[in-house]
Tab-separated table of C-alpha atoms (C1' of nucleotides) in Angstrom:
chain	number	residue	atom	x	y	z
A	1	MET	CA	0.000	0.000	0.000
A	2	GLY	CA	1.362	3.376	-0.946
A	3	ARG	CA	1.724	6.181	1.400
A	4	ALA	CA	-1.462	8.096	1.984
A	5	PRO	CA	-1.356	11.694	0.815
A	6	CYS	CA	-1.155	14.247	3.566
A	7	CYS	CA	-4.466	15.636	2.420
A	8	GLU	CA	-6.937	15.573	-0.406
A	9	LYS	CA	-5.352	17.864	-2.911
A	10	VAL	CA	-8.457	18.139	-5.024
A	11	GLY	CA	-10.091	21.508	-4.635
A	12	LEU	CA	-7.354	22.851	-2.442
A	13	LYS	CA	-5.669	26.111	-3.168
A	14	ARG	CA	-1.956	26.227	-3.810
A	15	GLY	CA	0.663	28.839	-4.387
A	16	ARG	CA	1.029	32.196	-2.709
A	17	TRP	CA	-1.052	33.013	0.298
A	18	THR	CA	-3.354	35.976	0.202
A	19	ALA	CA	-3.725	38.489	3.009
A	20	GLU	CA	-7.185	37.123	3.691
A	21	GLU	CA	-5.866	33.614	4.118
A	22	ASP	CA	-3.124	34.860	6.391
A	23	GLU	CA	-5.676	36.632	8.523
A	24	LEU	CA	-7.882	33.564	8.765
A	25	LEU	CA	-4.983	31.380	9.770
A	26	THR	CA	-3.594	33.856	12.269
A	27	LYS	CA	-6.917	34.412	13.930
A	28	TYR	CA	-7.624	30.724	14.166
A	29	ILE	CA	-4.272	29.890	15.723
A	30	GLN	CA	-4.493	32.807	18.121
A	31	ALA	CA	-7.834	31.484	19.259
A	32	ASN	CA	-7.126	27.772	19.240
A	33	GLY	CA	-3.386	27.413	19.328
A	34	GLU	CA	-1.042	25.488	17.049
A	35	GLY	CA	-1.371	21.830	16.217
A	36	SER	CA	-3.939	19.552	14.617
A	37	TRP	CA	-2.751	20.817	11.302
A	38	ARG	CA	-4.777	18.338	9.340
A	39	SER	CA	-8.069	19.519	10.701
A	40	LEU	CA	-7.013	23.134	11.015
A	41	PRO	CA	-7.749	24.295	7.461
A	42	LYS	CA	-11.261	22.943	7.602
A	43	ASN	CA	-11.944	24.465	10.990
A	44	ALA	CA	-10.374	27.754	10.007
A	45	GLY	CA	-12.273	27.921	6.746
A	46	LEU	CA	-9.181	27.644	4.586
A	47	LEU	CA	-8.958	25.781	1.318
A	48	ARG	CA	-5.420	24.749	2.071
A	49	CYS	CA	-3.535	21.622	2.939
A	50	GLY	CA	-2.691	21.304	6.617
A	51	LYS	CA	0.946	21.120	5.770
A	52	SER	CA	0.707	24.317	3.860
A	53	CYS	CA	-0.941	26.005	6.837
A	54	ARG	CA	1.741	24.794	9.181
A	55	LEU	CA	4.486	26.013	6.885
A	56	ARG	CA	2.853	29.376	6.417
A	57	TRP	CA	2.480	29.837	10.140
A	58	ILE	CA	5.959	28.681	11.070
A	59	ASN	CA	7.801	30.485	8.327
A	60	TYR	CA	5.841	33.663	8.000
A	61	LEU	CA	3.006	34.426	10.372
A	62	ARG	CA	4.421	33.680	13.801
A	63	ALA	CA	4.727	36.825	15.861
A	64	ASP	CA	8.223	36.080	17.127
A	65	LEU	CA	9.767	35.951	13.705
A	66	LYS	CA	12.581	38.291	12.948
A	67	ARG	CA	12.295	39.639	9.456
A	68	GLY	CA	14.951	41.294	7.398
A	69	ASN	CA	18.548	40.682	6.540
A	70	PHE	CA	20.759	38.404	8.501
A	71	THR	CA	23.310	40.184	10.628
A	72	SER	CA	26.959	39.348	10.298
A	73	GLN	CA	26.704	37.739	13.707
A	74	GLU	CA	23.909	35.482	12.590
A	75	GLU	CA	25.824	34.710	9.457
A	76	GLU	CA	28.894	33.679	11.409
A	77	LEU	CA	26.825	31.529	13.691
A	78	ILE	CA	25.217	29.776	10.753
A	79	LEU	CA	28.591	29.146	9.194
A	80	HIS	CA	29.923	27.766	12.413
A	81	LEU	CA	26.949	25.559	13.130
A	82	HIS	CA	26.816	24.341	9.584
A	83	ALA	CA	30.426	23.319	9.900
A	84	SER	CA	29.593	21.448	13.080
A	85	LEU	CA	26.187	20.041	12.273
A	86	GLY	CA	25.837	19.970	8.543
A	87	LYS	CA	22.517	20.755	6.973
A	88	ARG	CA	20.472	20.401	10.114
A	89	TRP	CA	18.614	23.579	9.454
A	90	SER	CA	16.088	23.131	12.192
A	91	LEU	CA	18.840	22.682	14.732
A	92	ILE	CA	20.658	25.708	13.448
A	93	ALA	CA	17.437	27.668	13.484
A	94	SER	CA	16.898	26.732	17.119
A	95	THR	CA	19.942	28.783	18.044
A	96	LEU	CA	18.810	31.796	16.065
A	97	PRO	CA	15.746	33.257	17.731
A	98	GLY	CA	13.271	34.556	15.223
A	99	ARG	CA	14.760	32.702	12.288
A	100	THR	CA	13.216	29.688	10.632
A	101	ASP	CA	14.895	26.657	9.189
A	102	ASN	CA	13.536	27.509	5.777
A	103	GLU	CA	14.907	31.017	5.975
A	104	ILE	CA	18.313	29.810	7.042
A	105	LYS	CA	18.331	27.141	4.398
A	106	ASN	CA	17.506	29.688	1.728
A	107	TYR	CA	20.104	32.076	3.048
A	108	TRP	CA	22.695	29.380	3.032
A	109	ASN	CA	21.913	28.322	-0.487
A	110	SER	CA	21.867	31.826	-1.865
A	111	HIS	CA	24.619	33.509	0.136
A	112	LEU	CA	26.738	31.464	2.471
A	113	SER	CA	27.507	28.443	0.371
A	114	ARG	CA	28.897	30.808	-2.191
A	115	LYS	CA	31.084	32.392	0.445
A	116	ILE	CA	32.469	29.002	1.284
A	117	HIS	CA	32.950	28.466	-2.390
A	118	SER	CA	35.009	31.595	-2.844
A	119	PHE	CA	36.760	30.991	0.442
A	120	ARG	CA	38.297	27.769	-0.758
A	121	ARG	CA	39.140	28.814	-4.250
A	122	PRO	CA	42.299	30.776	-3.428
A	123	PHE	CA	43.891	27.593	-2.175
A	124	SER	CA	43.368	25.786	-5.386
A	125	ASN	CA	45.858	25.658	-8.166
A	126	THR	CA	42.953	25.013	-10.485
A	127	ILE	CA	41.646	28.530	-10.094
A	128	PRO	CA	42.907	29.913	-13.360
A	129	VAL	CA	41.257	27.128	-15.283
A	130	VAL	CA	38.003	27.408	-13.410
A	131	MET	CA	37.905	31.143	-13.771
A	132	GLU	CA	38.690	30.970	-17.430
A	133	VAL	CA	35.860	28.553	-17.953
A	134	ASN	CA	33.491	30.805	-16.088
A	135	LYS	CA	34.646	33.835	-17.985
A	136	ALA	CA	34.053	32.033	-21.213
A	137	VAL	CA	30.556	31.096	-20.167
A	138	ILE	CA	29.802	34.641	-19.111
A	139	ALA	CA	31.265	36.146	-22.228
A	140	ASN	CA	29.259	33.897	-24.482
A	141	ARG	CA	25.853	34.489	-23.062
A	142	LYS	CA	23.598	37.375	-23.848
A	143	GLY	CA	22.281	39.731	-21.258
A	144	GLY	CA	22.116	38.876	-17.595
A	145	ARG	CA	24.415	39.809	-14.794
A	146	ASN	CA	28.125	39.375	-14.824
A	147	GLY	CA	27.800	38.003	-11.401
A	148	ILE	CA	28.728	34.751	-9.811
A	149	PRO	CA	27.299	31.727	-11.541
A	150	SER	CA	24.201	30.432	-9.903
A	151	ILE	CA	24.900	27.793	-7.360
A	152	LYS	CA	21.880	25.941	-8.608
A	153	LYS	CA	23.747	25.147	-11.766
A	154	PRO	CA	27.304	24.700	-10.650
A	155	ILE	CA	29.908	24.531	-13.337
A	156	GLU	CA	31.777	21.339	-12.899
A	157	ASN	CA	35.450	21.623	-12.504
A	158	PRO	CA	36.666	20.210	-15.773
A	159	LEU	CA	39.784	18.965	-14.090
A	160	VAL	CA	37.876	16.908	-11.603
A	161	ASN	CA	36.531	13.694	-12.927
A	162	GLU	CA	36.827	11.636	-9.837
A	163	LYS	CA	33.833	11.654	-7.566
A	164	VAL	CA	34.795	12.163	-3.995
A	165	PRO	CA	32.880	9.922	-1.618
A	166	PHE	CA	30.551	12.156	0.262
A	167	PRO	CA	30.468	11.605	3.978
A	168	SER	CA	27.142	10.664	5.358
A	169	THR	CA	25.470	12.590	8.105
A	170	PRO	CA	26.234	11.080	11.472
A	171	VAL	CA	23.166	9.608	13.058
A	172	LEU	CA	22.411	11.123	16.376
A	173	GLY	CA	20.139	9.683	18.997
A	174	LYS	CA	17.743	12.435	18.306
A	175	GLU	CA	17.911	15.737	16.557
A	176	THR	CA	19.573	17.641	19.306
A	177	LEU	CA	22.657	19.732	19.201
A	178	PRO	CA	25.522	17.340	19.749
A	179	ILE	CA	27.978	19.980	20.715
A	180	ASN	CA	28.452	19.468	24.366
A	181	ALA	CA	32.008	19.670	23.344
A	182	VAL	CA	33.883	19.578	20.102
A	183	GLU	CA	37.237	17.983	20.464
A	184	VAL	CA	39.814	19.371	18.136
A	185	LYS	CA	43.112	17.770	17.452
A	186	GLU	CA	46.151	19.573	16.241
A	187	GLY	CA	46.342	20.174	12.556
A	188	THR	CA	42.668	19.712	11.897
A	189	SER	CA	40.461	21.885	9.823
A	190	MET	CA	38.597	23.021	12.883
A	191	GLU	CA	41.782	24.458	14.178
A	192	ASN	CA	42.654	25.991	10.890
A	193	SER	CA	39.390	27.382	9.796
A	194	MET	CA	37.678	28.135	13.037
A	195	GLY	CA	40.546	29.450	15.023
A	196	CYS	CA	40.280	26.758	17.619
A	197	PRO	CA	43.121	26.270	19.994
A	198	SER	CA	45.143	23.168	19.366
A	199	GLY	CA	44.238	19.946	21.024
A	200	GLY	CA	41.635	21.408	23.241
A	201	ILE	CA	38.065	20.576	24.050
A	202	LEU	CA	35.807	23.344	23.030
A	203	ALA	CA	32.776	24.185	24.951
A	204	PRO	CA	29.897	24.953	22.643
A	205	LEU	CA	30.909	27.853	20.516
A	206	GLU	CA	33.943	28.467	22.614
A	207	SER	CA	36.075	29.177	19.639
A	208	ILE	CA	33.689	31.856	18.628
A	209	GLU	CA	33.508	33.393	22.018
A	210	SER	CA	37.221	33.278	22.555
A	211	ASN	CA	37.687	35.185	19.374
A	212	GLY	CA	35.776	37.987	20.968
A	213	MET	CA	33.053	37.883	18.377
A	214	PRO	CA	30.469	40.371	19.562
A	215	TRP	CA	27.643	38.420	17.989
A	216	PHE	CA	27.779	35.857	20.715
A	217	ASP	CA	25.514	38.204	22.562
A	218	ASP	CA	22.836	37.544	20.032
A	219	ILE	CA	22.107	34.147	21.436
A	220	THR	CA	22.299	35.058	25.080
A	221	ASN	CA	18.581	35.514	25.116
A	222	SER	CA	18.126	31.989	23.908
A	223	GLU	CA	16.573	29.456	26.230
A	224	LEU	CA	19.733	27.477	25.813
A	225	LEU	CA	21.639	29.967	27.886
A	226	GLN	CA	22.204	28.662	31.347
A	227	PRO	CA	22.441	30.765	34.500
A	228	HIS	CA	26.165	30.104	34.726
A	229	GLY	CA	26.568	31.610	31.333
A	230	ASP	CA	27.143	28.573	29.187
A	231	LEU	CA	25.054	27.504	26.290
A	232	ASP	CA	23.766	24.151	27.310
A	233	PHE	CA	22.740	22.171	24.307
A	234	SER	CA	22.996	18.977	26.234
A	235	GLU	CA	20.020	19.670	28.417
A	236	MET	CA	17.556	18.553	25.817
A	237	ALA	CA	19.502	15.406	25.243
A	238	ALA	CA	19.867	14.711	28.933
A	239	ASN	CA	16.153	15.062	29.409
A	240	ASN	CA	15.673	12.327	26.914
A	241	ASN	CA	18.353	10.036	28.325
A	242	GLU	CA	20.356	10.645	25.255
A	243	GLU	CA	24.009	10.312	24.743
A	244	ILE	CA	26.080	13.396	24.685
A	245	VAL	CA	28.143	13.306	21.612
A	246	SER	CA	31.206	15.195	20.718
A	247	TRP	CA	32.853	14.918	17.392
A	248	ASN	CA	36.450	14.102	17.216
A	249	CYS	CA	37.784	15.918	14.205
A	250	SER	CA	40.726	13.781	13.311
A	251	GLY	CA	42.538	14.057	10.050
A	252	GLY	CA	41.029	10.937	8.576
A	253	ARG	CA	37.873	10.911	6.572
A	254	GLY	CA	36.191	7.750	7.521
A	255	ASP	CA	36.430	4.020	7.626
A	256	SER	CA	36.851	3.783	3.938
A	257	GLY	CA	40.585	3.938	4.391
A	258	ASP	CA	41.064	6.480	1.640
A	259	ASP	CA	44.279	8.363	1.621
A	260	TRP	CA	43.470	11.933	2.216
A	261	GLU	CA	45.556	14.740	3.471
A	262	TRP	CA	44.638	18.158	4.657
A	263	GLU	CA	47.701	19.591	2.951
A	264	SER	CA	46.549	18.247	-0.365
A	265	VAL	CA	43.272	20.008	-0.007
A	266	VAL	CA	44.826	23.252	1.106
A	267	ASN	CA	47.198	23.129	-1.780
A	268	GLY	CA	44.384	22.378	-4.159
A	269	ASN	CA	45.618	18.930	-5.033
A	270	GLU	CA	42.602	17.156	-3.657
A	271	PRO	CA	39.281	17.419	-5.441
A	272	TRP	CA	36.519	18.447	-3.100
A	273	ASP	CA	33.653	20.837	-2.881
A	274	GLU	CA	32.362	23.200	-0.277
A	275	GLU	CA	29.746	20.812	0.957
A	276	PHE	CA	32.310	18.149	1.488
A	277	MET	CA	34.545	20.652	3.183
A	278	CYS	CA	31.856	21.615	5.637
A	279	SER	CA	30.812	18.085	6.315
A	280	TRP	CA	34.379	17.109	6.903
A	281	LEU	CA	34.633	19.727	9.564
A	282	TRP	CA	32.204	17.862	11.735
A	283	GLU	CA	32.493	14.369	10.517
A	284	SER	CA	35.169	11.940	11.489
A	285	ASN	CA	35.833	8.339	12.301
A	286	ASP	CA	35.268	8.702	15.953
A	287	HIS	CA	32.882	10.312	18.268
A	288	ILE	CA	33.051	10.519	21.972
A	289	VAL	CA	30.076	9.410	23.993
A	290	ASN	CA	30.161	10.170	27.662
A	291	GLY	CA	33.917	10.079	27.696
A	292	GLU	CA	34.292	6.975	25.552
A	293	THR	CA	35.459	7.045	22.003
A	294	HIS	CA	33.341	5.112	19.550
A	295	LYS	CA	33.790	4.297	15.931
A	296	LEU	CA	31.306	5.602	13.462
A	297	ASN	CA	30.436	3.400	10.556
A	298	HIS	CA	30.124	5.135	7.259
A	299	ASP	CA	28.665	3.406	4.314
A	300	PHE	CA	29.876	5.178	1.276
B	1	DA	C1'	12.860	49.933	-23.937
B	2	DA	C1'	13.092	45.204	-24.439
B	3	DA	C1'	15.150	40.851	-23.926
B	4	DG	C1'	17.672	37.609	-21.464
B	5	DC	C1'	19.350	35.950	-17.580
B	6	DG	C1'	20.446	35.049	-12.553
B	7	DC	C1'	18.869	35.576	-7.814
B	8	DT	C1'	15.721	35.283	-3.994
B	9	DC	C1'	12.509	33.166	-1.259
B	10	DA	C1'	7.832	31.371	-0.426
B	11	DA	C1'	5.863	27.240	-1.118
B	12	DC	C1'	5.606	22.421	-2.347
B	13	DC	C1'	7.036	17.567	-2.110
B	14	DG	C1'	8.476	13.192	-0.382
B	15	DC	C1'	10.354	10.796	3.251
B	16	DG	C1'	11.525	9.639	8.074
B	17	DT	C1'	10.004	9.327	12.599
B	18	DG	C1'	7.058	9.633	16.633
B	19	DT	C1'	2.624	8.579	18.653
B	20	DC	C1'	-1.666	6.459	19.232
B	21	DC	C1'	-4.776	2.712	19.019
C	1	DG	C1'	3.764	-5.811	16.978
C	2	DG	C1'	1.929	-3.307	13.390
C	3	DG	C1'	-0.932	-0.138	10.892
C	4	DA	C1'	-2.700	4.552	10.528
C	5	DC	C1'	-2.042	9.050	11.304
C	6	DA	C1'	0.359	13.422	12.320
C	7	DC	C1'	4.244	16.051	12.323
C	8	DG	C1'	8.813	17.745	11.100
C	9	DC	C1'	12.668	17.969	8.135
C	10	DG	C1'	15.574	18.684	4.059
C	11	DG	C1'	15.487	18.993	-0.904
C	12	DT	C1'	13.464	21.105	-4.756
C	13	DT	C1'	10.637	24.183	-7.542
C	14	DG	C1'	9.065	28.227	-9.772
C	15	DA	C1'	7.137	33.022	-9.799
C	16	DG	C1'	8.600	37.476	-9.412
C	17	DC	C1'	12.062	40.737	-9.366
C	18	DG	C1'	16.212	43.167	-10.645
C	19	DC	C1'	20.399	43.615	-13.196
C	20	DT	C1'	22.985	43.708	-17.512
C	21	DT	C1'	23.386	44.048	-22.285
DNA sequence: AAAGCGCTCAACCGCGTGTCC
DNA sequence: GGGACACGCGGTTGAGCGCTT
């Protein structure tokens, strides 16, 4: 038996929400609270799918949403958390009051991933080739901006034919922030790119704080902030009898046994992309659970 | 001014997971 | 234990807008 559709799509409205629909939804939720999304549209008099209502409320209508551009502090936090957590947008969003996962995801795709992209390029000895290719593409087309190529249609590096195994997302007990501590060994990317001290155990976001980044204040109003001043992401996990996980960023890339060296990447000799780079920052062979080091199994 | 194109972001989609019966 | 249902998440899409030629 196939999966049942979330709702009867026949006769339901799709696409952009009108002001009237927004008002109906807002009034209903203010009166009855969130939840019961499936029955909500009917009760609220909306010709919308429950999922659509939920999304509209969460991403747009909620009163506590912060609209407008991301601050540089928020941007840095997203970059840092993405490096630690990968594309766990909801987790990242939970540390940014007033921001939604969808908003952060969009911002990443349209702004930040490109920053990562340009960040790594100077290291690569393939730059001239890549840039020449891009120039050629730009020069040949009519109209349009002379801007950066859309990330939606990345131009493949013609020099890279080999597909790099992409690390899988580590499976956590539950979707909670696993950054009770991030152990960083000497010579790792965390040290290099995040300014972490060598060989130390970082408290959550310690590297950021120790750098004197003023934006740390932005999350001090978060519920995660403990009276003693630390951000305690482990509380949620502890409440659920979950393991506290810290990621041991060793130089290796996984159980696959591939030869891979940081120097090669820095020098541009190793084919990789920004997504791999970010994932590598938080992924490794080992993770530490309650003081014990465990092997992670990656199936590439 | 018009055409062509890329960019942004709201919205949709499918899947995974939790909960209830 | 297992099926049905509800919810949440990440990936993807596409309309609208703005920039460049």
